[in-house]
Amino acid sequence: MTPLGRVRAALVRLPVRRGRPEGAPRTGTSFKDPSLARSLALFKAFLREQDDPQSCYSLLARDAADQVEAYGGPVAGRVVVDVGGGSGYFTEEFRRRGALACLFEPDLRELGEKPPDGAVVADGYLLPLADGVADVAFSSNVLEHVCDPQTFLSELVRVTRPGGLIYVSFTNWLSPWGGHEWAPWHYLGAERARARYERRTGKAAKHTLGVNLFPVHIGTTLRQVRARDDVRIVSARSRYWPFLTETVVKAPVLREFATWNLLLILRRCPV
């Protein structure tokens, strides 16, 4: 059976949940977006990410699903393609909300020991999906890990139906978190920051610039997206900032440092 066939078979077996049965995991958050309370809750979760990844990524998944539904309506009964979703927190959250969600992840190590049913090992540059099969193409914090962001974005657009939603967020290089585990010392140079991290922690850094982390910039990305005729930008905003989320993205230079994480909500244009 082809990868696409395995995904379809797995999705058919999944129960479509409409509403929240008694005892089911909680979906959604109680936070207004944007708000200071939401930003603080996410920041505190990020600080505990190494010690309690379950709580951190479950909260982030609920928050991201809230954002998808705020811009695109309920996901129940809709096809959601999660590209680069790691061990599947986002996929599982979309499924809890009744979506037909499938995970495509290129790295077996990121999938973990118990990936979601139907997960497919596949590169985001060449997804084993037909054109226009997804109601929502979803990618959280992946773009900075691919060496060719334009091709990656084109593939998300390809698999999204006309009128469908594309959710893309990424940590830009000049963000205080642009160097990931060795931030903010990346401002002084990637190699120096990486060496400092390894010297202070006694363990190898997960990311290496030019290998699995790349310097993606907000201005460049926005220009590339605006030059396309197959999508329109619904929103370009800071994903985590508590106020002026769209205003900060409109300020050249400042946005590269102050946005922290860019969230792009795109709508696939009619053919």
Short mmCIF file of C-alpha atoms in Angstrom, two decimals:
data_model
loop_
_atom_site.label_atom_id
_atom_site.label_comp_id
_atom_site.label_asym_id
_atom_site.label_seq_id
_atom_site.Cartn_x
_atom_site.Cartn_y
_atom_site.Cartn_z
CA MET A 1 0.00 0.00 0.00
CA THR A 2 1.28 3.49 -0.85
CA PRO A 3 1.95 6.05 1.92
CA LEU A 4 -1.18 7.95 0.87
CA GLY A 5 -3.19 4.72 0.99
CA ARG A 6 -1.97 4.00 4.52
CA VAL A 7 -2.96 7.49 5.63
CA ARG A 8 -6.43 7.15 4.15
CA ALA A 9 -6.92 3.73 5.72
CA ALA A 10 -5.83 5.00 9.12
CA LEU A 11 -8.07 8.06 8.90
CA VAL A 12 -11.10 5.98 7.96
CA ARG A 13 -10.62 3.96 11.16
CA LEU A 14 -10.43 7.07 13.34
CA PRO A 15 -13.60 8.10 15.17
CA VAL A 16 -14.78 11.57 14.20
CA ARG A 17 -15.55 13.30 17.50
CA ARG A 18 -18.24 15.94 17.42
CA GLY A 19 -18.41 17.66 20.76
CA ARG A 20 -16.52 16.57 23.86
CA PRO A 21 -17.55 13.25 25.38
CA GLU A 22 -17.42 12.90 29.15
CA GLY A 23 -13.86 12.20 30.25
CA ALA A 24 -12.35 13.22 26.91
CA PRO A 25 -9.18 15.33 26.92
CA ARG A 26 -9.78 19.06 27.14
CA THR A 27 -9.61 20.94 23.87
CA GLY A 28 -8.95 24.62 23.41
CA THR A 29 -7.58 27.12 25.87
CA SER A 30 -9.33 29.71 27.99
CA PHE A 31 -7.03 32.50 26.80
CA LYS A 32 -7.95 35.43 24.62
CA ASP A 33 -5.58 35.71 21.65
CA PRO A 34 -3.69 37.99 21.84
CA SER A 35 -3.50 38.68 25.57
CA LEU A 36 -0.89 39.01 28.27
CA ALA A 37 -2.28 35.98 30.14
CA ARG A 38 -1.93 33.78 27.05
CA SER A 39 1.60 34.96 26.31
CA LEU A 40 2.73 34.40 29.90
CA ALA A 41 1.20 30.92 29.98
CA LEU A 42 2.97 29.93 26.76
CA PHE A 43 6.26 31.44 27.94
CA LYS A 44 6.10 29.54 31.22
CA ALA A 45 5.37 26.35 29.32
CA PHE A 46 8.39 26.93 27.06
CA LEU A 47 10.62 27.37 30.11
CA ARG A 48 9.55 23.89 31.27
CA GLU A 49 9.82 22.31 27.81
CA GLN A 50 12.88 20.20 28.62
CA ASP A 51 11.43 18.88 31.90
CA ASP A 52 7.79 18.58 30.88
CA PRO A 53 7.42 18.42 27.10
CA GLN A 54 3.96 16.84 27.37
CA SER A 55 2.46 19.89 29.10
CA CYS A 56 4.38 22.35 26.94
CA TYR A 57 3.45 20.93 23.55
CA SER A 58 -0.09 19.98 24.53
CA LEU A 59 -0.75 23.62 25.46
CA LEU A 60 0.93 24.84 22.28
CA ALA A 61 -1.14 22.40 20.21
CA ARG A 62 -4.40 23.57 21.77
CA ASP A 63 -3.40 27.18 21.21
CA ALA A 64 -2.47 26.55 17.55
CA ALA A 65 -5.72 24.67 16.91
CA ASP A 66 -7.60 27.60 18.45
CA GLN A 67 -5.86 29.90 15.97
CA VAL A 68 -6.68 27.67 13.01
CA GLU A 69 -10.35 27.63 14.01
CA ALA A 70 -10.38 31.39 14.66
CA TYR A 71 -9.31 32.04 11.07
CA GLY A 72 -10.86 29.06 9.29
CA GLY A 73 -13.77 27.81 11.37
CA PRO A 74 -14.20 24.46 13.15
CA VAL A 75 -11.97 21.66 11.90
CA ALA A 76 -14.46 18.86 12.65
CA GLY A 77 -14.85 16.65 9.60
CA ARG A 78 -12.13 18.48 7.66
CA VAL A 79 -8.80 17.18 6.36
CA VAL A 80 -5.81 18.69 8.17
CA VAL A 81 -2.29 17.93 6.95
CA ASP A 82 0.32 18.42 9.68
CA VAL A 83 3.73 18.78 8.01
CA GLY A 84 6.78 18.38 10.24
CA GLY A 85 4.68 17.92 13.37
CA GLY A 86 7.24 15.84 15.25
CA SER A 87 5.73 13.34 17.65
CA GLY A 88 2.19 14.35 16.79
CA TYR A 89 0.87 16.73 19.45
CA PHE A 90 -0.77 18.94 16.82
CA THR A 91 -2.21 16.01 14.88
CA GLU A 92 -3.71 14.51 18.01
CA GLU A 93 -5.25 17.84 19.02
CA PHE A 94 -6.88 18.28 15.60
CA ARG A 95 -8.23 14.74 15.85
CA ARG A 96 -9.68 15.45 19.29
CA ARG A 97 -11.63 18.24 17.61
CA GLY A 98 -13.02 15.88 15.00
CA ALA A 99 -10.63 16.59 12.13
CA LEU A 100 -9.31 13.97 9.75
CA ALA A 101 -5.72 14.86 10.56
CA CYS A 102 -2.58 13.16 9.26
CA LEU A 103 1.06 13.68 10.19
CA PHE A 104 3.98 13.84 7.76
CA GLU A 105 7.38 13.92 9.45
CA PRO A 106 10.77 13.29 7.77
CA ASP A 107 12.74 12.44 10.91
CA LEU A 108 12.11 9.09 12.61
CA ARG A 109 13.74 10.39 15.79
CA GLU A 110 11.22 13.22 16.00
CA LEU A 111 8.30 10.82 15.59
CA GLY A 112 9.21 9.10 18.85
CA GLU A 113 8.13 5.67 20.03
CA LYS A 114 4.37 6.14 19.67
CA PRO A 115 3.51 8.36 16.70
CA PRO A 116 -0.15 8.89 15.80
CA ASP A 117 -1.85 6.19 13.73
CA GLY A 118 -1.28 6.74 10.03
CA ALA A 119 1.83 8.90 10.48
CA VAL A 120 3.99 8.91 7.37
CA VAL A 121 7.73 9.43 7.09
CA ALA A 122 7.83 11.98 4.27
CA ASP A 123 9.75 15.05 3.26
CA GLY A 124 7.87 18.35 3.24
CA TYR A 125 9.41 19.11 -0.16
CA LEU A 126 7.55 16.20 -1.77
CA LEU A 127 4.44 15.11 0.09
CA PRO A 128 2.79 11.85 -1.05
CA LEU A 129 -0.54 13.63 -1.52
CA ALA A 130 -2.61 14.64 -4.51
CA ASP A 131 -3.22 18.28 -5.33
CA GLY A 132 -5.85 20.04 -3.24
CA VAL A 133 -6.65 17.24 -0.78
CA ALA A 134 -6.32 19.31 2.41
CA ASP A 135 -8.77 21.77 3.90
CA VAL A 136 -5.94 22.95 6.17
CA ALA A 137 -2.20 22.63 5.62
CA PHE A 138 -0.48 23.14 8.96
CA SER A 139 3.20 23.72 9.73
CA SER A 140 4.39 24.88 13.14
CA ASN A 141 8.00 26.00 13.60
CA VAL A 142 9.37 24.06 10.65
CA LEU A 143 10.33 26.68 8.07
CA GLU A 144 13.58 27.61 9.84
CA HIS A 145 14.66 23.97 9.60
CA VAL A 146 14.46 23.65 5.81
CA CYS A 147 17.11 24.93 3.43
CA ASP A 148 14.59 25.84 0.70
CA PRO A 149 11.62 27.61 2.31
CA GLN A 150 10.05 28.58 -1.03
CA THR A 151 9.78 24.97 -2.19
CA PHE A 152 8.43 23.93 1.19
CA LEU A 153 5.74 26.63 1.06
CA SER A 154 4.88 25.70 -2.52
CA GLU A 155 4.22 22.13 -1.44
CA LEU A 156 1.90 23.28 1.34
CA VAL A 157 0.00 25.37 -1.20
CA ARG A 158 -0.15 22.50 -3.71
CA VAL A 159 -1.86 20.08 -1.33
CA THR A 160 -4.40 22.68 -0.12
CA ARG A 161 -7.75 22.95 -1.88
CA PRO A 162 -8.83 26.30 -3.37
CA GLY A 163 -10.27 28.32 -0.51
CA GLY A 164 -8.43 26.22 2.04
CA LEU A 165 -6.27 27.56 4.86
CA ILE A 166 -2.49 27.38 5.22
CA TYR A 167 -1.00 27.90 8.68
CA VAL A 168 2.77 28.52 8.78
CA SER A 169 4.79 29.74 11.73
CA PHE A 170 8.53 29.97 12.20
CA THR A 171 11.16 31.46 14.48
CA ASN A 172 13.10 33.96 12.40
CA TRP A 173 16.88 34.10 12.72
CA LEU A 174 17.13 37.54 14.34
CA SER A 175 14.53 36.69 16.95
CA PRO A 176 15.92 36.38 20.51
CA TRP A 177 15.15 32.65 20.08
CA GLY A 178 16.56 32.40 16.56
CA GLY A 179 19.46 30.23 17.67
CA HIS A 180 17.12 27.83 19.45
CA GLU A 181 18.91 26.06 22.29
CA TRP A 182 22.00 28.27 21.93
CA ALA A 183 20.08 31.56 21.78
CA PRO A 184 20.53 34.46 22.33
CA TRP A 185 24.26 33.99 21.82
CA HIS A 186 23.67 33.44 18.08
CA TYR A 187 23.84 37.25 17.80
CA LEU A 188 27.59 36.86 18.38
CA GLY A 189 27.93 34.15 15.73
CA ALA A 190 26.45 30.70 15.27
CA GLU A 191 29.63 28.70 15.80
CA ARG A 192 30.58 30.65 18.89
CA ALA A 193 27.07 30.23 20.33
CA ARG A 194 27.00 26.52 19.59
CA ALA A 195 30.42 25.98 21.16
CA ARG A 196 29.36 27.94 24.23
CA TYR A 197 26.25 25.79 24.64
CA GLU A 198 28.22 22.56 24.41
CA ARG A 199 30.87 23.84 26.80
CA ARG A 200 28.33 24.93 29.42
CA THR A 201 25.97 21.94 29.19
CA GLY A 202 28.43 19.18 28.41
CA LYS A 203 26.21 17.82 25.63
CA ALA A 204 26.03 18.21 21.88
CA ALA A 205 23.74 20.89 20.51
CA LYS A 206 20.74 19.61 18.59
CA HIS A 207 20.99 22.25 15.87
CA THR A 208 23.79 23.20 13.52
CA LEU A 209 23.48 26.25 11.30
CA GLY A 210 23.33 25.22 7.64
CA VAL A 211 22.47 21.61 8.48
CA ASN A 212 19.16 21.58 10.35
CA LEU A 213 18.75 25.28 11.17
CA PHE A 214 18.72 28.09 8.63
CA PRO A 215 18.59 31.90 8.86
CA VAL A 216 15.05 32.71 7.71
CA HIS A 217 14.00 36.36 7.75
CA ILE A 218 10.56 37.94 7.99
CA GLY A 219 10.96 40.59 5.30
CA THR A 220 12.28 38.09 2.75
CA THR A 221 9.53 35.60 3.52
CA LEU A 222 6.76 38.19 3.24
CA ARG A 223 8.07 39.41 -0.12
CA GLN A 224 8.20 35.87 -1.44
CA VAL A 225 4.66 35.11 -0.31
CA ARG A 226 3.25 38.38 -1.66
CA ALA A 227 4.81 37.66 -5.04
CA ARG A 228 2.72 34.50 -5.38
CA ASP A 229 -0.58 34.51 -7.25
CA ASP A 230 -1.91 31.28 -5.74
CA VAL A 231 -2.32 32.50 -2.14
CA ARG A 232 -3.35 35.65 -0.31
CA ILE A 233 -2.27 36.67 3.15
CA VAL A 234 -5.12 36.63 5.66
CA SER A 235 -2.85 37.61 8.54
CA ALA A 236 0.87 38.14 9.16
CA ARG A 237 1.40 38.51 12.89
CA SER A 238 3.54 37.68 15.87
CA ARG A 239 2.42 34.27 17.06
CA TYR A 240 3.13 34.77 20.76
CA TRP A 241 3.23 38.55 21.33
CA PRO A 242 0.47 39.88 23.66
CA PHE A 243 -0.35 43.07 21.76
CA LEU A 244 0.20 44.88 18.43
CA THR A 245 0.69 41.47 16.86
CA GLU A 246 0.19 42.64 13.27
CA THR A 247 1.62 46.15 13.74
CA VAL A 248 5.08 44.90 14.71
CA VAL A 249 5.30 42.85 11.51
CA LYS A 250 4.75 46.01 9.43
CA ALA A 251 7.87 47.71 10.80
CA PRO A 252 10.96 46.87 8.71
CA VAL A 253 14.10 46.02 10.70
CA LEU A 254 12.24 46.17 14.03
CA ARG A 255 10.12 43.16 13.06
CA GLU A 256 13.19 40.99 12.59
CA PHE A 257 14.00 41.34 16.29
CA ALA A 258 10.65 42.04 17.96
CA THR A 259 8.28 39.59 16.26
CA TRP A 260 9.93 36.56 17.92
CA ASN A 261 7.87 34.08 15.87
CA LEU A 262 6.01 34.92 12.67
CA LEU A 263 2.59 33.41 12.05
CA LEU A 264 1.32 33.47 8.48
CA ILE A 265 -2.30 32.62 7.77
CA LEU A 266 -2.75 32.15 4.03
CA ARG A 267 -5.80 31.40 1.92
CA ARG A 268 -5.41 29.31 -1.24
CA CYS A 269 -6.76 31.30 -4.17
CA PRO A 270 -9.44 29.83 -6.45
CA VAL A 271 -8.04 28.15 -9.54
#
